[in-house]
Coordinates of C-alpha atoms and ligand atoms in Angstrom, one line a residue:
X9 CA -24.7 -37.5 -5.9
X10 CA -25.1 -34.9 -3.4
X11 CA -26.7 -31.8 -4.7
X12 CA -24.2 -29.0 -4.3
X13 CA -25.5 -25.7 -2.5
X14 CA -25.3 -22.7 -3.8
X15 CA -24.0 -19.6 -1.9
X16 CA -24.3 -16.5 -3.3
X17 CA -21.2 -13.6 -3.6
X18 CA -21.1 -10.6 -1.5
X19 CA -17.9 -10.1 -3.6
X20 CA -19.6 -11.4 -6.8
X21 CA -17.2 -9.0 -9.0
X22 CA -14.0 -10.8 -6.7
X23 CA -11.6 -13.6 -8.8
X24 CA -8.0 -14.2 -7.3
X25 CA -5.7 -11.0 -6.9
X26 CA -4.0 -10.2 -9.8
X27 CA -0.6 -10.6 -7.7
X28 CA -1.3 -13.4 -7.3
X29 CA -2.2 -14.6 -10.6
X30 CA 0.8 -13.3 -12.2
X31 CA 3.4 -14.3 -9.7
X32 CA 2.4 -17.5 -10.2
X33 CA 2.4 -17.0 -14.1
X34 CA 6.1 -15.6 -13.8
X35 CA 6.8 -18.7 -11.5
X36 CA 5.3 -21.1 -13.8
X37 CA 6.8 -19.8 -17.1
X38 CA 10.7 -19.0 -15.1
X39 CA 10.0 -15.2 -16.2
X40 CA 11.3 -12.2 -13.9
X41 CA 8.8 -11.3 -11.6
X42 CA 8.5 -7.5 -11.4
X43 CA 4.5 -8.0 -11.2
X44 CA 3.7 -8.4 -7.1
X45 CA 5.4 -5.8 -5.1
X46 CA 8.0 -7.4 -2.9
X47 CA 11.7 -7.9 -2.4
X48 CA 13.1 -10.5 -4.0
X49 CA 16.3 -9.6 -1.1
X50 CA 15.8 -10.8 2.6
X51 CA 15.3 -8.6 5.4
X52 CA 18.1 -7.2 7.8
X53 CA 20.5 -10.0 9.4
X54 CA 20.0 -8.3 12.6
X55 CA 16.2 -8.4 12.4
X56 CA 16.4 -12.0 12.1
X57 CA 18.5 -12.6 14.5
X58 CA 16.2 -10.7 16.8
X59 CA 13.0 -12.8 16.2
X60 CA 15.4 -16.1 16.3
X61 CA 16.1 -14.6 19.7
X62 CA 12.6 -13.9 20.7
X63 CA 11.2 -17.1 19.5
X64 CA 14.0 -19.3 21.7
X65 CA 13.2 -17.4 24.6
X66 CA 9.5 -17.8 25.1
X67 CA 7.8 -15.0 23.6
X68 CA 5.5 -17.5 21.5
X69 CA 1.5 -16.8 23.2
X70 CA -1.0 -14.1 22.1
X71 CA 0.3 -10.6 21.8
X72 CA -2.2 -8.4 24.0
X73 CA -5.1 -7.2 21.5
X74 CA -3.7 -4.0 20.5
X75 CA 0.1 -5.2 20.3
X76 CA 3.0 -6.0 22.2
X77 CA 3.7 -2.9 24.3
X78 CA 7.4 -2.2 23.3
X79 CA 6.5 -2.5 19.9
X80 CA 3.7 0.6 20.1
X81 CA 6.5 2.3 22.1
X82 CA 8.9 2.1 19.3
X83 CA 6.7 3.0 16.8
X84 CA 5.1 5.8 18.3
X85 CA 8.6 7.4 19.1
X86 CA 9.6 6.4 15.8
X87 CA 7.0 8.7 14.3
X88 CA 7.3 11.3 16.6
X89 CA 10.8 11.4 15.6
X90 CA 10.0 11.1 12.1
X91 CA 6.8 13.8 11.7
X92 CA 6.9 15.7 15.1
X93 CA 3.4 14.1 15.8
X94 CA 2.8 12.4 19.1
X95 CA 0.4 9.3 19.3
X96 CA -0.2 7.8 22.9
X97 CA 1.3 4.1 22.5
X98 CA -1.5 2.7 25.1
X99 CA -4.6 4.0 23.2
X100 CA -3.9 5.7 20.0
X101 CA -1.9 2.7 18.2
X102 CA -3.2 -0.6 17.2
X103 CA -0.5 -2.9 15.9
X104 CA -2.3 -5.4 13.2
X105 CA -2.1 -8.4 10.8
X106 CA -1.2 -6.0 8.1
X107 CA -1.9 -2.9 6.8
X108 CA -4.5 -4.9 4.9
X109 CA -6.4 -5.7 8.0
X110 CA -5.7 -2.1 9.4
X111 CA -7.5 -0.7 6.0
X112 CA -10.0 -3.3 6.6
X113 CA -10.7 -2.6 10.2
X114 CA -10.7 1.4 9.8
X115 CA -13.4 1.3 6.6
X116 CA -15.8 -1.1 9.2
X117 CA -14.9 1.2 11.6
X118 CA -16.9 4.1 10.1
X119 CA -19.0 2.6 7.2
X120 CA -22.5 2.3 7.8
X121 CA -24.8 0.8 5.2
X122 CA -25.6 3.7 2.6
X123 CA -22.6 5.1 3.2
X124 CA -20.9 7.0 0.5
X125 CA -16.9 6.6 0.7
X126 CA -14.6 8.5 -2.1
X127 CA -12.1 6.4 -3.9
X128 CA -9.6 7.9 -5.9
X129 CA -9.2 5.6 -8.6
X130 CA -6.0 3.7 -10.0
X131 CA -6.6 2.5 -6.7
X132 CA -5.0 -0.5 -4.8
X133 CA -7.2 -3.2 -4.9
X134 CA -8.4 -3.7 -1.0
X135 CA -9.9 -0.6 -0.9
X136 CA -13.5 -1.1 -2.7
X137 CA -14.1 -4.5 -1.7
X138 CA -13.9 -3.5 2.3
X139 CA -16.3 -0.4 1.4
X140 CA -18.9 -3.1 -0.3
X141 CA -18.7 -5.7 2.8
X142 CA -19.6 -2.3 5.3
X143 CA -22.9 -2.1 3.0
X144 CA -21.0 1.3 1.7
X145 CA -20.9 2.9 -1.8
X146 CA -17.5 3.5 -3.7
X147 CA -17.8 6.9 -5.3
X148 CA -14.7 7.2 -7.9
X149 CA -13.3 10.0 -9.0
X150 CA -10.4 8.9 -11.8
X151 CA -7.1 10.5 -11.7
X152 CA -6.2 11.1 -15.1
X153 CA -2.8 9.5 -16.7
X154 CA -0.2 10.5 -17.5
X155 CA 0.6 12.7 -14.5
X156 CA -2.4 11.2 -12.1
X157 CA -2.5 14.4 -10.1
X158 CA -5.8 14.8 -8.0
X159 CA -8.2 17.1 -9.4
X160 CA -9.7 18.7 -5.9
X161 CA -12.6 20.3 -7.4
X162 CA -13.8 16.7 -8.7
X163 CA -13.8 15.6 -5.5
X164 CA -15.4 18.7 -3.7
X165 CA -17.8 17.9 -6.4
X166 CA -18.3 14.1 -5.4
X167 CA -19.1 15.5 -1.7
X168 CA -22.5 14.9 -0.7
X169 CA -24.0 14.9 2.7
X170 CA -23.9 10.6 2.6
X171 CA -20.0 10.9 2.1
X172 CA -18.9 9.4 5.4
X173 CA -15.2 8.9 4.3
X174 CA -12.4 9.5 1.7
X175 CA -9.7 6.6 0.8
X176 CA -6.1 8.1 0.7
X177 CA -3.0 6.4 -0.5
X178 CA 0.4 8.0 -0.8
X179 CA 2.8 7.3 -1.9
X180 CA 0.8 5.6 -4.4
X181 CA 0.7 2.5 -6.1
X182 CA 0.2 1.7 -8.6
X183 CA 1.4 5.0 -10.5
X184 CA 4.1 6.3 -7.9
X185 CA 2.8 9.7 -7.1
X186 CA 3.1 11.7 -3.7
X187 CA 0.9 14.2 -2.1
X188 CA 2.3 17.6 -2.2
X189 CA 1.6 20.2 1.0
X190 CA -0.7 22.2 -1.2
X191 CA -2.6 18.6 -1.4
X192 CA -3.1 18.4 2.1
X193 CA -4.2 22.3 2.2
X194 CA -6.9 21.0 -0.3
X195 CA -7.9 17.9 1.4
X196 CA -8.2 19.6 4.4
X197 CA -10.5 22.4 2.7
X198 CA -12.2 20.3 1.9
X199 CA -13.4 18.0 5.2
X200 CA -12.8 20.8 7.8
X201 CA -16.4 21.3 9.3
X202 CA -17.5 17.9 8.2
X203 CA -18.2 14.5 9.9
X204 CA -16.0 13.5 7.1
X205 CA -13.0 10.5 8.3
X206 CA -10.4 9.9 6.1
X207 CA -8.4 6.6 5.7
X208 CA -4.7 6.7 4.8
X209 CA -2.8 4.2 3.1
X210 CA 0.8 5.4 3.6
X211 CA 2.2 1.7 3.5
X212 CA 5.3 3.5 1.4
X213 CA 6.1 6.0 3.9
X214 CA 9.8 5.8 3.7
X215 CA 10.0 5.3 -0.1
X216 CA 10.3 8.8 -1.7
X217 CA 12.8 10.2 -4.3
X218 CA 14.5 13.2 -5.9
X219 CA 14.4 15.1 -2.5
X220 CA 10.4 14.7 -1.6
X221 CA 9.7 14.5 1.4
X222 CA 6.6 12.1 2.9
X223 CA 3.3 14.6 3.8
X224 CA 1.5 12.4 6.3
X225 CA -2.0 12.9 6.2
X226 CA -0.8 13.6 11.0
X227 CA 1.2 16.4 9.9
X228 CA -2.1 18.7 9.5
X229 CA -4.3 19.3 12.3
X230 CA -7.2 19.2 10.5
X231 CA -6.7 16.1 8.9
X232 CA -4.9 14.5 11.8
X233 CA -8.2 14.6 14.2
X234 CA -10.2 12.6 11.6
X235 CA -7.0 10.4 9.8
X236 CA -6.8 6.4 10.4
X237 CA -3.3 6.3 9.3
X238 CA -2.5 2.9 8.0
X239 CA 1.2 1.7 8.0
X240 CA 2.9 -1.8 7.1
X241 CA 6.2 -2.8 8.5
X242 CA 6.4 -5.2 5.6
X243 CA 7.7 -2.0 3.0
X244 CA 9.9 -0.3 5.1
X245 CA 11.9 -3.7 6.1
X246 CA 12.0 -6.1 3.6
X247 CA 9.5 -8.3 5.4
X248 CA 6.5 -8.6 3.8
X249 CA 5.3 -12.0 4.8
X250 CA 5.7 -11.0 8.1
X251 CA 1.8 -9.4 7.4
X252 CA 2.5 -7.0 10.6
X253 CA 1.2 -3.3 10.5
X254 CA -0.3 -0.7 12.3
X255 CA -3.2 1.8 12.6
X256 CA -2.1 5.5 14.1
X257 CA -5.3 7.5 15.1
X258 CA -6.6 9.4 17.7
X259 CA -8.2 7.9 20.7
X260 CA -12.1 7.6 19.8
X261 CA -11.7 6.7 16.7
X262 CA -8.7 4.2 18.2
X263 CA -11.3 2.9 20.4
X264 CA -13.8 1.7 17.9
X265 CA -11.0 0.8 15.6
X266 CA -9.9 -1.9 18.4
X267 CA -13.7 -2.9 19.0
X268 CA -13.4 -4.3 15.5
X269 CA -9.8 -5.5 15.1
X270 CA -9.7 -7.4 18.4
X271 CA -12.9 -9.5 16.5
X272 CA -10.7 -10.0 12.9
X273 CA -7.8 -11.2 14.4
X274 CA -7.8 -10.2 17.9
X275 CA -3.6 -10.0 18.1
X276 CA -0.5 -10.4 15.6
X277 CA 2.1 -12.6 16.0
X278 CA 4.0 -12.3 18.8
X279 CA 7.9 -12.8 18.4
X280 CA 8.0 -10.3 15.1
X281 CA 6.5 -7.6 17.6
X282 CA 9.0 -7.9 20.4
X283 CA 12.1 -8.2 17.7
X284 CA 10.4 -5.1 15.7
X285 CA 10.5 -3.2 19.2
X286 CA 14.0 -3.2 19.3
X287 CA 14.1 -2.5 15.2
X288 CA 12.8 0.8 15.2
X289 CA 15.7 1.9 17.5
X290 CA 17.6 2.5 14.7
X291 CA 17.0 5.0 12.2
X292 CA 19.6 3.7 9.5
X293 CA 17.2 1.2 8.7
X294 CA 14.8 3.4 7.4
X295 CA 15.9 6.9 7.0
X296 CA 17.8 5.5 4.4
X297 CA 15.3 3.5 2.1
X298 CA 14.7 6.3 -0.2
X299 CA 18.2 6.7 -1.5
X300 CA 17.9 2.7 -2.0
X301 CA 14.9 2.6 -3.8
X302 CA 15.9 5.4 -6.0
X303 CA 18.9 3.4 -7.4
X304 CA 16.9 0.8 -7.9
X305 CA 14.1 2.9 -10.1
X306 CA 17.2 4.8 -11.6
X307 CA 18.9 1.4 -12.7
X308 CA 15.8 -0.4 -14.2
X309 CA 14.2 3.7 -15.7
X310 CA 17.6 4.0 -17.5
X311 CA 17.6 0.2 -19.4
X312 CA 14.2 1.5 -20.2
X313 CA 15.2 4.7 -22.1
X314 CA 16.1 3.2 -25.4
X315 CA 13.3 1.1 -25.4
X316 CA 10.0 2.4 -26.5
X317 CA 8.0 2.5 -23.4
X318 CA 7.4 6.4 -21.8
X319 CA 7.1 7.2 -18.9
X320 CA 8.0 9.8 -16.3
X321 CA 9.9 8.8 -13.2
X322 CA 8.1 7.5 -10.4
X323 CA 8.2 9.9 -7.0
X324 CA 7.2 7.2 -4.6
X325 CA 6.6 3.3 -3.7
X326 CA 8.7 0.6 -5.5
X327 CA 6.7 0.7 -8.8
X328 CA 7.5 2.4 -12.0
X329 CA 4.3 2.4 -14.7
X330 CA 5.0 2.6 -18.5
X331 CA 3.0 3.4 -21.2
X332 CA 3.1 0.9 -24.1
X333 CA 1.3 3.1 -26.8
X334 CA 4.5 3.0 -29.0
X335 CA 4.3 -0.5 -28.9
X336 CA 1.0 -2.0 -29.3
X337 CA -2.4 -1.3 -28.6
X338 CA -3.4 -4.5 -26.8
X339 CA -5.7 -4.6 -24.1
X340 CA -3.0 -3.8 -21.0
X341 CA -3.9 -7.5 -19.0
X342 CA -3.3 -9.4 -22.7
X343 CA 0.2 -7.6 -23.0
X344 CA 1.0 -8.1 -19.3
X345 CA 0.0 -12.2 -19.7
X346 CA 2.0 -12.3 -23.1
X347 CA 4.7 -10.6 -22.0
X348 CA 5.0 -12.5 -19.0
X349 CA 4.8 -16.3 -21.2
X350 CA 6.8 -14.9 -24.2
X351 CA 9.3 -12.2 -22.9
X352 CA 9.4 -13.7 -19.6
X353 CA 9.2 -10.9 -17.4
X354 CA 5.7 -10.4 -15.7
X355 CA 4.1 -7.1 -14.9
X356 CA 1.1 -5.8 -13.2
X357 CA -1.7 -4.4 -15.6
X358 CA -3.1 -0.6 -14.6
X359 CA -6.3 -1.6 -15.5
X360 CA -7.0 -3.9 -12.7
X361 CA -7.0 -0.9 -10.1
X362 CA -10.1 1.0 -11.6
X363 CA -13.6 -0.8 -11.1
X364 CA -14.3 -0.5 -14.6
X365 CA -11.0 -1.8 -15.8
X366 CA -10.1 1.1 -17.5
X367 CA -7.6 0.5 -20.3
X368 CA -5.1 3.4 -20.6
X369 CA -1.8 1.3 -22.0
X370 CA -0.2 1.4 -18.7
X371 CA 2.3 -1.2 -17.2
X372 CA 2.8 -1.3 -13.2
X373 CA 6.6 -2.7 -12.7
X374 CA 8.7 -3.2 -9.2
X375 CA 12.0 -2.4 -8.8
X376 CA 12.0 -4.1 -5.5
X377 CA 14.3 -6.7 -7.0
X378 CA 18.0 -7.5 -7.1
X379 CA 20.2 -5.3 -9.9
X380 CA 20.3 -8.1 -11.4
X381 CA 17.2 -9.0 -11.9
X382 CA 16.2 -5.2 -13.4
X383 CA 19.3 -5.6 -15.6
X384 CA 17.9 -8.5 -17.3
X385 CA 14.6 -7.4 -17.0
X386 CA 15.4 -4.4 -19.0
X387 CA 17.4 -5.2 -21.3
X388 CA 14.7 -7.5 -22.5
X389 CA 12.1 -4.8 -22.0
X390 CA 14.7 -2.3 -24.5
X391 CA 14.3 -4.3 -27.3
X392 CA 10.6 -4.6 -27.3
Ligands
LIG424 N1 1.1 -4.6 -2.4 C1 1.3 -5.5 -3.5 C2 1.6 -4.7 -4.5 O1 0.9 -3.9 -4.6 C3 1.0 -7.3 -3.0 C4 0.3 -7.6 -2.1 C5 -0.5 -8.8 -2.2 O2 -0.4 -9.7 -2.9 N2 -1.7 -8.9 -1.8 O3 1.8 -5.9 -5.9

């Protein structure tokens, strides 16, 4: 028998992501899948018609490395209309294969071995592996339940002369918090007159509730000049499977970003970019997204009001985090598995968003689902 060759891992702590694990379990168990963050409904037929058009008309070869020019232009125009900030589509807008790739390229652009990167936990699962693969050192600052507000003094206390970047995520996955204007100012005060970069994950930019607005890092001049704003069309247009994202960053940052993007994927799927170039010109498809998801949040939360779960309503993203302390003391991971098997509702345990798997007895439910799924899941959960 041949001897198996060993390969030491650069990411020894990584297994299959919780999103894959829970979606598979939900499917195997025939459970309502409120775990992985993707809509259960389709994107606009207008968008699929546009894709069909471009596929049928021969737009099927490599896109330019930085993205289809018409798409970059539409994105720069939309950004200017929404935030009043102008990015040069030629030099400051780069289309990537999902926000995941954008985040990875941005981290790779700034982090050298030994550099420290501040990560606020709970944190989306791709940040720390990206930092580790570049030899960086993640420096954790905990956001405390139940409100998960950022303690900027605690962040300040972690800044050293090795701090290279701060990872930001607003609206926040998993806890559904959003940055206030005061948060932007506090962050700006910390980084002004330093060489610290910001990698800002804003994939849920259009999903904010209760009259809040999304405060993008680009809207603060001290932050804009040092920030890689990473976005995703998956969340905004109900097309998570297309894996199309982007990075908006000033020239020098984008230049280095593109050097890396060029050798990670080179370019992103072509016909969808042409379709999106047209579709982004229709603001009705993103301006009302907050209202659309707020109705879903409220529908789901209404059912939970009579349950033993406790929560404060999500302020943004398509996730609702709930505490189950009144129901059981089980480890959140075990509970998420058990609820999927026994009650047929799948969720994501919040401990997976912490390096040390901190268990605050919280589950994350995704409400980007059809109303009948939300109703049925809500009914089951309200009886627990
Ligand atoms: N962002 C999605 C979530 O939080 C999952 C994406 C993925 O499966 N990697 O559920």
